[in-house]
Short mmCIF file of C-alpha atoms and ligand atoms in Angstrom, two decimals:
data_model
loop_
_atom_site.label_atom_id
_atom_site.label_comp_id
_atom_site.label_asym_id
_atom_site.label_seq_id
_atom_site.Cartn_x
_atom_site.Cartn_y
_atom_site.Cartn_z
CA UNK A 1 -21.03 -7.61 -14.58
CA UNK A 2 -23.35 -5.93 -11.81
CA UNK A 3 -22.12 -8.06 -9.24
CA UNK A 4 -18.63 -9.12 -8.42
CA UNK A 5 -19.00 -13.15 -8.20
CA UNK A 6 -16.24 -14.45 -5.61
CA UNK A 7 -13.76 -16.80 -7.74
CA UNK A 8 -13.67 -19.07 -4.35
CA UNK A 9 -15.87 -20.88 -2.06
CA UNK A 10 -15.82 -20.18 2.11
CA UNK A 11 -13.97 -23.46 3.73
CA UNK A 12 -13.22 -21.82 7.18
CA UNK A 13 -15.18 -18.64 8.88
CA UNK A 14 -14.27 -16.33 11.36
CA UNK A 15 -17.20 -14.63 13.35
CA UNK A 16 -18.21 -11.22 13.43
CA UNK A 17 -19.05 -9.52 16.43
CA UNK A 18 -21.54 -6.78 16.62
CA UNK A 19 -21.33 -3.29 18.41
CA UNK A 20 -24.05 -0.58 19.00
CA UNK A 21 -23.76 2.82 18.32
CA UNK A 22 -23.84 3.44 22.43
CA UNK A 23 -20.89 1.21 22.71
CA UNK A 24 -18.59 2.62 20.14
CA UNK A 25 -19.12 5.90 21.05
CA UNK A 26 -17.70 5.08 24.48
CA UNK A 27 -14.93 2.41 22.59
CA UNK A 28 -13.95 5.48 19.88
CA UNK A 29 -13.45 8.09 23.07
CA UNK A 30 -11.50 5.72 24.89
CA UNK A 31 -8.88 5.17 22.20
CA UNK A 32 -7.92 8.64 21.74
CA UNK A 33 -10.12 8.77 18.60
CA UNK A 34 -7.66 7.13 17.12
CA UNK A 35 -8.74 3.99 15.11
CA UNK A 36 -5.62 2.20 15.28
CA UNK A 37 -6.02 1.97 18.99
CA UNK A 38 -9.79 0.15 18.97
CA UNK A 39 -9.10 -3.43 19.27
CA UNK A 40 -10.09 -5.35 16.53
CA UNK A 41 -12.63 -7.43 17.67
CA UNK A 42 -14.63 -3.93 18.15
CA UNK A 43 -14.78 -3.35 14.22
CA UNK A 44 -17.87 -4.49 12.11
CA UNK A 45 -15.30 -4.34 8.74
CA UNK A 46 -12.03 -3.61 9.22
CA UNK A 47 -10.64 -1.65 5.84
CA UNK A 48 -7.95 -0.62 7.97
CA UNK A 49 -5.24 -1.68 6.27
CA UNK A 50 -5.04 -4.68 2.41
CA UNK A 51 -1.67 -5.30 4.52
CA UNK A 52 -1.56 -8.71 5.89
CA UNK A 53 -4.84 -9.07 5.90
CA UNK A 54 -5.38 -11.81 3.50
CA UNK A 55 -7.21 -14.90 3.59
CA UNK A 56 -4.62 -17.60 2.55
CA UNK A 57 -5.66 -20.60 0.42
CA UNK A 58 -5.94 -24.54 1.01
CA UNK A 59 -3.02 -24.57 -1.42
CA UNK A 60 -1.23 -22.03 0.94
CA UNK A 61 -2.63 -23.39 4.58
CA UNK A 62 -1.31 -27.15 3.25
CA UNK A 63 2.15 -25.55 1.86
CA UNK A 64 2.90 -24.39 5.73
CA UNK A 65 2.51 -27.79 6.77
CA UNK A 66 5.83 -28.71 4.66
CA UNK A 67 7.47 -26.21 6.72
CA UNK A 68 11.51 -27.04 7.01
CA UNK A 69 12.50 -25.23 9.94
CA UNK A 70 16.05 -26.16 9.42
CA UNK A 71 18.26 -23.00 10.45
CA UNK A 72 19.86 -22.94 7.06
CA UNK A 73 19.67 -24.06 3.93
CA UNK A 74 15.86 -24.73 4.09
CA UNK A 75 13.89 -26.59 1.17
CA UNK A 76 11.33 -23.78 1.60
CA UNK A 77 13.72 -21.21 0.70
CA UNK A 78 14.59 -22.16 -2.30
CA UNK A 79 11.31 -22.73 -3.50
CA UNK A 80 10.53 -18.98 -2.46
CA UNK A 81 14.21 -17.56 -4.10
CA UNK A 82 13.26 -19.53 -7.50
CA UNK A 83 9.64 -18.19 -7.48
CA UNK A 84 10.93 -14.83 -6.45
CA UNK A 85 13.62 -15.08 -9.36
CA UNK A 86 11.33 -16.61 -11.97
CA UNK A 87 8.96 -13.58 -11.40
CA UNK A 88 11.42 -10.46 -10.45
CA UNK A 89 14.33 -11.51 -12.79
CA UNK A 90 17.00 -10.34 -9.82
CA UNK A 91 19.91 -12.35 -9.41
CA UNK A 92 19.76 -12.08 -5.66
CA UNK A 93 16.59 -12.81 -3.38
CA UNK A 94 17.32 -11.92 0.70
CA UNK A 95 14.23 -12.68 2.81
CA UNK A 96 12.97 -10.33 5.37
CA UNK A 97 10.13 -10.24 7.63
CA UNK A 98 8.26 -7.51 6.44
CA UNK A 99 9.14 -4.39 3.53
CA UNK A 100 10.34 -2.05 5.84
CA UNK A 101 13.00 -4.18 6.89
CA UNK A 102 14.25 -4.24 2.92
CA UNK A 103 13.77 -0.85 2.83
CA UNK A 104 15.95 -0.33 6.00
CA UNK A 105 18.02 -2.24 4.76
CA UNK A 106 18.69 -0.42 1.21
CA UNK A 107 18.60 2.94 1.96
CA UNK A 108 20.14 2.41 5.15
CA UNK A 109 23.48 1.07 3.09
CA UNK A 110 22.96 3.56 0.14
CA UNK A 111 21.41 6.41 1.69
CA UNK A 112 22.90 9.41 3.69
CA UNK A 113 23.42 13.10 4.65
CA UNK A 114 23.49 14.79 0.85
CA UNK A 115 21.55 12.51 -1.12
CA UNK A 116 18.09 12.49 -2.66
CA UNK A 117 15.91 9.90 -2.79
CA UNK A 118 12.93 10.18 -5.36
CA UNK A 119 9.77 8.62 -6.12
CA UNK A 120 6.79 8.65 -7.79
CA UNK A 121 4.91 9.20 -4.31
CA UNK A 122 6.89 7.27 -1.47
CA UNK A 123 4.55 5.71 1.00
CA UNK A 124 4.62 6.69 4.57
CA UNK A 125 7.55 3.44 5.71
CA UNK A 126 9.62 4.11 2.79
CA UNK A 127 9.46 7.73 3.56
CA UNK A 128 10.43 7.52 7.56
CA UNK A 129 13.51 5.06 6.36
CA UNK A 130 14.71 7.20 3.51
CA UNK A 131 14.39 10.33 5.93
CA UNK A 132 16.00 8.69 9.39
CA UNK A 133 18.94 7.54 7.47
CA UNK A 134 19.46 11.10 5.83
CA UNK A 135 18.60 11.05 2.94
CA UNK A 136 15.92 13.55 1.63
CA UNK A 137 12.49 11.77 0.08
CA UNK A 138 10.83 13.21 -2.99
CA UNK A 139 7.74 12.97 -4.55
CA UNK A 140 7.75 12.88 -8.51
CA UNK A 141 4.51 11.84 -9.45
CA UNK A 142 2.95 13.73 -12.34
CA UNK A 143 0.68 16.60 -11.39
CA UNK A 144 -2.51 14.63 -12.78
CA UNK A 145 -2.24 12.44 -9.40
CA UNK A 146 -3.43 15.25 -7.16
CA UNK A 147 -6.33 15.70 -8.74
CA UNK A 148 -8.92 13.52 -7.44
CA UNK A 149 -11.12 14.18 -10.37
CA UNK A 150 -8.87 13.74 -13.11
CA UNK A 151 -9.36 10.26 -14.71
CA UNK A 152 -6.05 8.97 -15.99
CA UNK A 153 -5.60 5.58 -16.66
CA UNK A 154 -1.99 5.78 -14.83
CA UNK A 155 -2.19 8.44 -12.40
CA UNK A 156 1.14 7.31 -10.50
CA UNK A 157 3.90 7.51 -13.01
CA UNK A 158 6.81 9.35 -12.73
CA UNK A 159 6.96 12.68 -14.23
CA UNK A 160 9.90 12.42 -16.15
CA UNK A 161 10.10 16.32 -16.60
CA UNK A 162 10.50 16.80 -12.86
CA UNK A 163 12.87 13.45 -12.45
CA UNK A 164 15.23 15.36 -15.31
CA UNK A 165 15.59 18.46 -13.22
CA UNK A 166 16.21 16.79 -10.06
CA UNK A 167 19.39 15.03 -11.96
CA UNK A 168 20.62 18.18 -13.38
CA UNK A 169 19.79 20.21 -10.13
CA UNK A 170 22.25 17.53 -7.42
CA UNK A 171 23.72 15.65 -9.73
CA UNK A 172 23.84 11.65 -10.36
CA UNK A 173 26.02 11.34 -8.17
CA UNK A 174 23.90 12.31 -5.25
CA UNK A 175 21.13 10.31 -6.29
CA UNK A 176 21.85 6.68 -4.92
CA UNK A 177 18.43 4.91 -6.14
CA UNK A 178 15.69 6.31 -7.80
CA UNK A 179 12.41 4.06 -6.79
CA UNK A 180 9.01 3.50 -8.23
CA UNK A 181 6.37 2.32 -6.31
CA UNK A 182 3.63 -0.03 -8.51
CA UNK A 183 0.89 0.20 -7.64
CA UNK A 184 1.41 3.86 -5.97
CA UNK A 185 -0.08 3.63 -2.87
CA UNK A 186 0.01 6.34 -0.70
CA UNK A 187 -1.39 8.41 -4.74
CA UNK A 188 -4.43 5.91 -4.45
CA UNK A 189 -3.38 2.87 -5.29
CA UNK A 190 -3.10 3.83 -8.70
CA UNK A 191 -0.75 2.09 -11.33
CA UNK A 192 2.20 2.96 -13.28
CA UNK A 193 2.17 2.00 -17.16
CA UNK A 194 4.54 0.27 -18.86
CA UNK A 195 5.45 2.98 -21.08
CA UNK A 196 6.32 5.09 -18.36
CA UNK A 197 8.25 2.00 -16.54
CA UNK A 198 10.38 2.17 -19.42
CA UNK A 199 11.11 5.67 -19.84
CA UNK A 200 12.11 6.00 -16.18
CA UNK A 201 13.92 3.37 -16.77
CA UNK A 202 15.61 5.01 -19.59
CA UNK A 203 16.36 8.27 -18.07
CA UNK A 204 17.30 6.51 -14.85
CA UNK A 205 20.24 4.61 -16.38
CA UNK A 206 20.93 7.19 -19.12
CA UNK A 207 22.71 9.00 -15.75
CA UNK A 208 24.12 6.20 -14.46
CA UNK A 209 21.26 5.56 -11.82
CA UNK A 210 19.52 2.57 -10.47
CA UNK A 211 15.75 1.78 -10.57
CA UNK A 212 14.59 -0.07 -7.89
CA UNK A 213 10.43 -0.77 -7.56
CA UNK A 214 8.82 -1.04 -4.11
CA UNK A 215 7.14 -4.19 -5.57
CA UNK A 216 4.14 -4.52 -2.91
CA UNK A 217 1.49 -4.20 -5.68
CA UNK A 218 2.62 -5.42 -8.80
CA UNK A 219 0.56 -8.33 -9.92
CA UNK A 220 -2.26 -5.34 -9.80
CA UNK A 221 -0.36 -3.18 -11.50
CA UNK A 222 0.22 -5.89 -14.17
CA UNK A 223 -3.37 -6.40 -14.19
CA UNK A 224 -4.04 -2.65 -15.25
CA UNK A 225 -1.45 -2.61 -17.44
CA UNK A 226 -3.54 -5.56 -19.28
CA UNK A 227 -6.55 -4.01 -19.17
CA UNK A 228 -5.23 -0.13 -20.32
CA UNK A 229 -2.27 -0.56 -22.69
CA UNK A 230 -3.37 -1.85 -25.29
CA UNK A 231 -0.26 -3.58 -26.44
CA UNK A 232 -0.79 -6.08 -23.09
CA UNK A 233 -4.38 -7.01 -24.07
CA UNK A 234 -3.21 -10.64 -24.59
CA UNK A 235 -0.10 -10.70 -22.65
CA UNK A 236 0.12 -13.13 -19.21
CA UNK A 237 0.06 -11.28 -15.58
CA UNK A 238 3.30 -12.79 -15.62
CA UNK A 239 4.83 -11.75 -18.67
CA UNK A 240 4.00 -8.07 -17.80
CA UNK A 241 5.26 -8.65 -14.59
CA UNK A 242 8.13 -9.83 -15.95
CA UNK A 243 8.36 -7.19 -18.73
CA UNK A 244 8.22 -4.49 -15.58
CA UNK A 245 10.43 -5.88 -13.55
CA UNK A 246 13.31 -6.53 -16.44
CA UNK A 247 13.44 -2.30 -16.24
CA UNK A 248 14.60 -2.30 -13.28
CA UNK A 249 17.63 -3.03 -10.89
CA UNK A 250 15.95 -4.67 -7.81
CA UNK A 251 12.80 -4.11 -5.51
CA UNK A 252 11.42 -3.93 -2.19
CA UNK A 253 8.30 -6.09 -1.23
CA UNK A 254 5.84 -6.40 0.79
CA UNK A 255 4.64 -9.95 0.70
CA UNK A 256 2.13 -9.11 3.44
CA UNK A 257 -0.10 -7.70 0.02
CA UNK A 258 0.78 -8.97 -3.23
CA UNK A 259 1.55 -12.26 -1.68
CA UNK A 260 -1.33 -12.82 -0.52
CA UNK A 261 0.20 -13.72 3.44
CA UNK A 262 0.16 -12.17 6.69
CA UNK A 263 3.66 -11.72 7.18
CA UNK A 264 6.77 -11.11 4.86
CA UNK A 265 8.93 -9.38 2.32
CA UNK A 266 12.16 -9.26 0.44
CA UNK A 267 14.60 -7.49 -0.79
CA UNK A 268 15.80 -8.87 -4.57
CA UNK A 269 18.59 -7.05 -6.38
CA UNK A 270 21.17 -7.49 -8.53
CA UNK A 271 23.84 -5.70 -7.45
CA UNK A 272 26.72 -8.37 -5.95
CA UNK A 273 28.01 -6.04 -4.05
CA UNK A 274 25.29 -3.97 -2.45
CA UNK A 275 23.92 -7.55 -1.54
CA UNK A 276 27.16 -8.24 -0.08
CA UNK A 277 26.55 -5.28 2.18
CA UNK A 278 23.14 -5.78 2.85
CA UNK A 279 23.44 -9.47 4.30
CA UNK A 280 25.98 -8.62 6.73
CA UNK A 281 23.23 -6.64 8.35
CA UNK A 282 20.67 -9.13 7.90
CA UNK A 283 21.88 -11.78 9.81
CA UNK A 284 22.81 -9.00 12.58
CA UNK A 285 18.63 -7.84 12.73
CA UNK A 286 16.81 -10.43 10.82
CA UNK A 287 18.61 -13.45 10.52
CA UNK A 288 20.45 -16.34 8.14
CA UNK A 289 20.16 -15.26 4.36
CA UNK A 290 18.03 -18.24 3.85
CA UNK A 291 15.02 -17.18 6.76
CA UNK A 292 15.41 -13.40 7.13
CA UNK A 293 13.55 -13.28 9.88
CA UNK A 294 10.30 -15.77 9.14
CA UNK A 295 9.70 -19.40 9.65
CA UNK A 296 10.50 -22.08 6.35
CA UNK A 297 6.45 -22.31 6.61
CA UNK A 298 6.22 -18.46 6.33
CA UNK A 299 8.58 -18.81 3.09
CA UNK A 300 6.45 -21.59 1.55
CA UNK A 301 3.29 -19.61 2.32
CA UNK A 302 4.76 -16.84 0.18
CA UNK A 303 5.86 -18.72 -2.79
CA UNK A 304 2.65 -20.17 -3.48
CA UNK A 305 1.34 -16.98 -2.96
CA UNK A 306 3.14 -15.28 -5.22
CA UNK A 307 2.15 -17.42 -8.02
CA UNK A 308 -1.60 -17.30 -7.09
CA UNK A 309 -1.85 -13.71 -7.14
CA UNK A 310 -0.77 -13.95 -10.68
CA UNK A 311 -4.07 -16.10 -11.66
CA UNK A 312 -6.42 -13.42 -14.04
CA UNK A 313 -9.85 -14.78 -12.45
CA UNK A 314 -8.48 -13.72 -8.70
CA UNK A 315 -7.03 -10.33 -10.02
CA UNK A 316 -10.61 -9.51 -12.20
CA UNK A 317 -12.60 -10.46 -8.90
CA UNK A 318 -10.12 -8.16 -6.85
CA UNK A 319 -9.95 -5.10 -8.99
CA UNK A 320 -13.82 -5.46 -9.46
CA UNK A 321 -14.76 -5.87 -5.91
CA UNK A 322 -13.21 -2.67 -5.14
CA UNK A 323 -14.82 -1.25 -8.21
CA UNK A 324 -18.36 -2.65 -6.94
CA UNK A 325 -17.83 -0.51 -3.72
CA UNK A 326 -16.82 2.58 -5.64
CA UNK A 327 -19.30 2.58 -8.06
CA UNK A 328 -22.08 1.81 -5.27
CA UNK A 329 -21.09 5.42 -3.65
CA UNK A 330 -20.53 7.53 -7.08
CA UNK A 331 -24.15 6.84 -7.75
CA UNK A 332 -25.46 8.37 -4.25
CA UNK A 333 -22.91 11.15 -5.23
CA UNK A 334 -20.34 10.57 -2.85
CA UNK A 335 -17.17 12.05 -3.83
CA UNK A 336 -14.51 9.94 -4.13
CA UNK A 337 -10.59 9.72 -5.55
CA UNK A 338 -11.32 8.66 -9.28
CA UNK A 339 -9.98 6.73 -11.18
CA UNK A 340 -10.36 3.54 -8.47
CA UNK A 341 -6.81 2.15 -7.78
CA UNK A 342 -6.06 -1.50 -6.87
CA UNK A 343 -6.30 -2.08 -3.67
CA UNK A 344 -8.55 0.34 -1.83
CA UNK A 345 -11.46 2.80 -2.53
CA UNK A 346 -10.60 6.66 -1.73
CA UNK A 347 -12.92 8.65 0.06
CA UNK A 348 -12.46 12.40 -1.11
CA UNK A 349 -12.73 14.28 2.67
CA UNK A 350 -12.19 17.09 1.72
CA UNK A 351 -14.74 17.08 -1.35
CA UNK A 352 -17.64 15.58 1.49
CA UNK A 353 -16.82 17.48 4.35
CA UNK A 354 -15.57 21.06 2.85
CA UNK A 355 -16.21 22.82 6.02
CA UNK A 356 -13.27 21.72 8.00
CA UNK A 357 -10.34 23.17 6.96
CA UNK A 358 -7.19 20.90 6.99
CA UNK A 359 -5.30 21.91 10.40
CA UNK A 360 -8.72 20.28 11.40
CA UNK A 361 -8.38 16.56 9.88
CA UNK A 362 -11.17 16.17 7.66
CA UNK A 363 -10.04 12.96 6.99
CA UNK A 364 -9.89 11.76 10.48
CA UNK A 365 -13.36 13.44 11.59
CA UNK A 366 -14.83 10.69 8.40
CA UNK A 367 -12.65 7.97 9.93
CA UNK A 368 -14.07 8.58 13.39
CA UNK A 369 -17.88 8.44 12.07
CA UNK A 370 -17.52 5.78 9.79
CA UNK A 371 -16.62 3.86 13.09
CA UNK A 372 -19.59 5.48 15.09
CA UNK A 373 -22.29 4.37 12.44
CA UNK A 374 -21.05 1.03 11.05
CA UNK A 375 -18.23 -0.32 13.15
CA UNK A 376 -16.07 0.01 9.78
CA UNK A 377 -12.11 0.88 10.09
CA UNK A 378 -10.83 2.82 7.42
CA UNK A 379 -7.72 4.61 7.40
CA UNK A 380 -7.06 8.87 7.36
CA UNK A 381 -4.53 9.55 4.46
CA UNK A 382 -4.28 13.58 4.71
CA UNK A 383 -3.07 16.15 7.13
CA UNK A 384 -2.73 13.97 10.42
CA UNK A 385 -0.31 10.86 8.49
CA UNK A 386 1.68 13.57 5.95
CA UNK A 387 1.42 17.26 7.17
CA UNK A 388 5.09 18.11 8.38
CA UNK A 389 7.78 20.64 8.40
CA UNK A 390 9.25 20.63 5.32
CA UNK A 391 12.85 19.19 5.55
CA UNK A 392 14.73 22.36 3.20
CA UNK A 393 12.49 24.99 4.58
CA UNK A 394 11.51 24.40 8.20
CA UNK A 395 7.75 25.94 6.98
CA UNK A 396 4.61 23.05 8.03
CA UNK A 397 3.21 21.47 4.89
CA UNK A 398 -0.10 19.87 4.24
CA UNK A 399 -0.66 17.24 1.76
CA UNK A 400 -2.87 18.19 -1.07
CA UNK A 401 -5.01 15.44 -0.57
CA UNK A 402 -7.08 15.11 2.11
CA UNK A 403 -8.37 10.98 1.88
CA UNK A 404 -9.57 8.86 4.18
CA UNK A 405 -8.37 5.10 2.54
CA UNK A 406 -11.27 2.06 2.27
CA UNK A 407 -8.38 -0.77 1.57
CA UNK A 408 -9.90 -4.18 1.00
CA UNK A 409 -8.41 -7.22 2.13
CA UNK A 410 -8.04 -9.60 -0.61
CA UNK A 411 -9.98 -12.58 -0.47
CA UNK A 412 -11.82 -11.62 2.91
CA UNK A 413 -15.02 -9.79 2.32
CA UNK A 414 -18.20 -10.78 0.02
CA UNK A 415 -20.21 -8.52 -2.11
CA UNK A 416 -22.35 -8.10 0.73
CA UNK A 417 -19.66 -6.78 3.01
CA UNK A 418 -19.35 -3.89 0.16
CA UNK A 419 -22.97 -3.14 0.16
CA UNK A 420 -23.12 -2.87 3.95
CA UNK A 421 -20.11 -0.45 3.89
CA UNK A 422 -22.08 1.68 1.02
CA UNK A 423 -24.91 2.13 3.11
CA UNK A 424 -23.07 3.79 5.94
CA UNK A 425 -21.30 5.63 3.85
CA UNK A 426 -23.98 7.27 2.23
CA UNK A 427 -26.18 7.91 5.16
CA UNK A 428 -23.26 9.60 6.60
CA UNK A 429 -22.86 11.74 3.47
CA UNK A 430 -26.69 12.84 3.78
CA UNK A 431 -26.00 14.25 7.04
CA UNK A 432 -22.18 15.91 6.56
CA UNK A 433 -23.39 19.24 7.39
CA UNK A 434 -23.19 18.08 11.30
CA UNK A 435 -19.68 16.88 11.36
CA UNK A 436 -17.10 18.81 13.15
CA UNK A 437 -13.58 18.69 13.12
CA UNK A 438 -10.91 17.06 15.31
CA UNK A 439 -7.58 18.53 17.21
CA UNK A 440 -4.43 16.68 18.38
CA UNK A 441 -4.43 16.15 22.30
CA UNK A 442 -0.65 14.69 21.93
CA UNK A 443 1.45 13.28 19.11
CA UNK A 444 4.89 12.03 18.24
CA UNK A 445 7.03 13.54 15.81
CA UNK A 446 7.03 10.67 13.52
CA UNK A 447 4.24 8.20 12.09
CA UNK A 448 1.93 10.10 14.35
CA UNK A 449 -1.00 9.08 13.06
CA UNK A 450 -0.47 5.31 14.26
CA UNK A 451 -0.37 6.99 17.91
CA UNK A 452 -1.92 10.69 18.09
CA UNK A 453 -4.28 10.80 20.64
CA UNK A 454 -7.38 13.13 19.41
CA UNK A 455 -10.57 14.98 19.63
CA UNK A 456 -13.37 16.54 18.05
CA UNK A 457 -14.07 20.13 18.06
CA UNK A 458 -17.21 21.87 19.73
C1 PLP B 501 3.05 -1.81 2.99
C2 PLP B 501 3.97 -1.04 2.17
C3 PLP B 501 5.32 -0.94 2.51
C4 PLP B 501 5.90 -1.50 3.79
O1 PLP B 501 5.71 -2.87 3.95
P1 PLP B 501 5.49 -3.57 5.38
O2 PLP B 501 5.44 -5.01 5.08
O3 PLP B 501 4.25 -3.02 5.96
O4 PLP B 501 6.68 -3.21 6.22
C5 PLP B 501 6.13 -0.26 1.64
N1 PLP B 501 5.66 0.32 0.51
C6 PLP B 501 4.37 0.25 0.16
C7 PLP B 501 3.91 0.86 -1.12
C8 PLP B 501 3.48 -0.43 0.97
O5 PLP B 501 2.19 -0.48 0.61
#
């Protein structure tokens, strides 16, 4: 297919407010060159973030109206637990308002001074919870993920190898949860296979370990899965999910992506006595077990969105849209992180712009002009969100990536959108030469790119 048909028809709009280049020059400067701090009605096409971003469906929008806001025991809820159950397999199903609140939640009971805390690649929440709570957060992902070139069909399983010697390095018993994130995010939304699902598995409880899977993306990874393992050619999106999810011993979500809402998440695990645990702190910074912080609507939202995400014509349009956009910049020779995950098209910075060295953000100087020329928000995944001191040695570490992250909101932009964001793209990439590099003016210790205040370079 050349172009990406959308599987849906427009029922509601939302208007688009233009910018010139005059303007967002003065807009970028005041925020601190920072693109979390434009407001949003500034931005052209905001690829900031796939992350509760979603259009929501009639099915969905009519589902909130049968919101029971009854302080317990709401209808809503247990439609959500069973659809949650039906999909994940968990026993138990604890609501929360967004993932980081299940993640705070897990490693917050489990976690501590002395344990370790690996994953394929954590993402950047995960990370700051496993790490504030003690624990230290590693990064097992085989070596094929760093290189943006390499074209492996599964580029963010766990290298079993390096899981092996962490076990036999600090022991089981220091290892509370080993977790797998599907898709892998923060590696390029690339997907984990089911082969290696089940040998982590494997290994994992072979030592006595849990496997929990920080869930946000796993109707797309299900969706690779079908379209790369051959054994899965005929399979359902939900019997693979199903198949992935019987691995493992619980998960973290994110229902703000594959949910398809703008706010949400869960924890679902089925450990009795962990969930024990775990609810007692719920209701102390969430809520009851059967809201966890959102509205019955919210819930209801989420369960039908759960089970729409699974539908094969939405998942082909999604993975193909963000295909469309990649493929429209590897023919003008723009280098990008291949192959194309799920969720989000990878600009390779430091392949377009190899003149600025990383203590200079390459990532964020492409962030900042794709802002000046098209009024498009995309996201700086390098230096300024993951350089840090390393937590054993003290010494400063930079990520060996340097990306700046296209993430597509699902259901929101056409095929024209993409084509517009190509354009800029590539007329920026005919004059890279020109760009400088940027410096920190101030910056917190943590999460500082959501907040660093910036500029460029002379
Ligand atoms: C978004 C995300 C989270 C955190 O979820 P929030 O709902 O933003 O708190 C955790 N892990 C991954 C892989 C994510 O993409």
């Amino acid at each position: 297919m050349k172009y990406p048909l959308e599987p849906f028809k427009i029922k509601v709009v939302e208007r688009i407010r233009h910018t010139t280049r005059e303007e967002r020059e003065e807009i970028i400067k005041e925020a601190g060159y920072n693109v979390f701090n434009i407001p949003a009605e500034k931005i052209h096409i905001d690829l900031l973030t796939d992350s509760g971003t979603s259009a929501m469906s009639d099915n969905q929008w009519s589902g909130m109206m049968l919101g029971d806001e009854s302080y317990a025991g709401s209808r809503n809820f247990y439609n959500f637990r069973d659809t949650v159950k039906d999909i994940f397999g968990y026993q138990h199903v604890i609501p929360t308002h967004q993932g980081r609140v299940a993640e705070n939640l897990l490693f917050s009971t489990i976690g501590g001074p002395g344990t370790y805390i690996p994953n394929n690649i954590h993402f950047d929440t995960t990370r700051a919870n496993v790490q504030s709570n003690h624990s230290i957060a590693l990064d097992l992902v085989i070596d094929e993920a760093y290189d943006p070139e390499c074209d492996h069909p599964f580029k963010g399983n766990m290298d079993l190898d390096k899981l092996e010697k962490l076990v036999q390095r600090v022991g089981p018993d220091n290892i509370p949860v080993v977790m797998l994130t599907i898709t892998n995010n923060s590696g390029g939304g690339q997907p984990v296979s089911m082969q290696n699902i089940r040998e982590t598995s494997e290994l994992t409880h072979r030592h006595g370990l849990k496997l929990v899977f920080d869930a946000c993306r796993f109707a797309e990874n299900a969706y690779f899965i079908k379209q790369r393992e051959a054994a899965y050619a005929d399979k359902t999106i939900l019997a693979i999910a199903q198949e992935m999810f019987s691995y493992g011993d619980g998960a973290t979500m994110s229902a703000k992506k594959d949910a398809l809402v703008n706010i949400g998440g869960f924890l679902t695990l089925n450990d009795s006595a962990l969930t024990r645990q775990v609810t007692n702190k719920l209701i102390m910074i969430e809520g009851f077990p059967t809201y966890g912080g959102l509205a019955g609507r919210d819930l209801e939202a989420v369960a039908r969105g759960l089970r729409e995400v699974l539908e094969e014509e939405y998942l082909e349009f999604r993975v193909e849209q963000v295909a469309y956009l990649a493929r429209c910049l590897t023919e003008a020779g723009v280098p990008i992180l291949k192959p194309v995950g799920g969720h989000a098209v990878y600009l390779n910075a430091r392949g377009i712009l190899p003149h600025i060295p990383s203590e200079q953000f390459p990532g964020q100087a492409l962030t900042v002009e794709l802002y000046l020329e098209g009024g498009i928000r995309g996201v700086e995944i390098g230096s300024l969100m993951f350089a840090q001191k390393d937590q054993e040695t003290g010494k400063m570490t930079y990520p060996e990536l340097e990306m700046v992250r296209l993430a597509i909101p699902r259901r929101v932009y056409t095929t024209g959108h993409m084509r517009y964001v190509a354009e800029a793209i590539i007329r920026i990439y005919q004059r890279r030469g020109e760009i400088k590099g940027m410096e920190i003016l101030e910056a917190p210790e943590v999460l500082r790119h959501f907040t660093a205040r910036m500029k460029p370079l002379d």
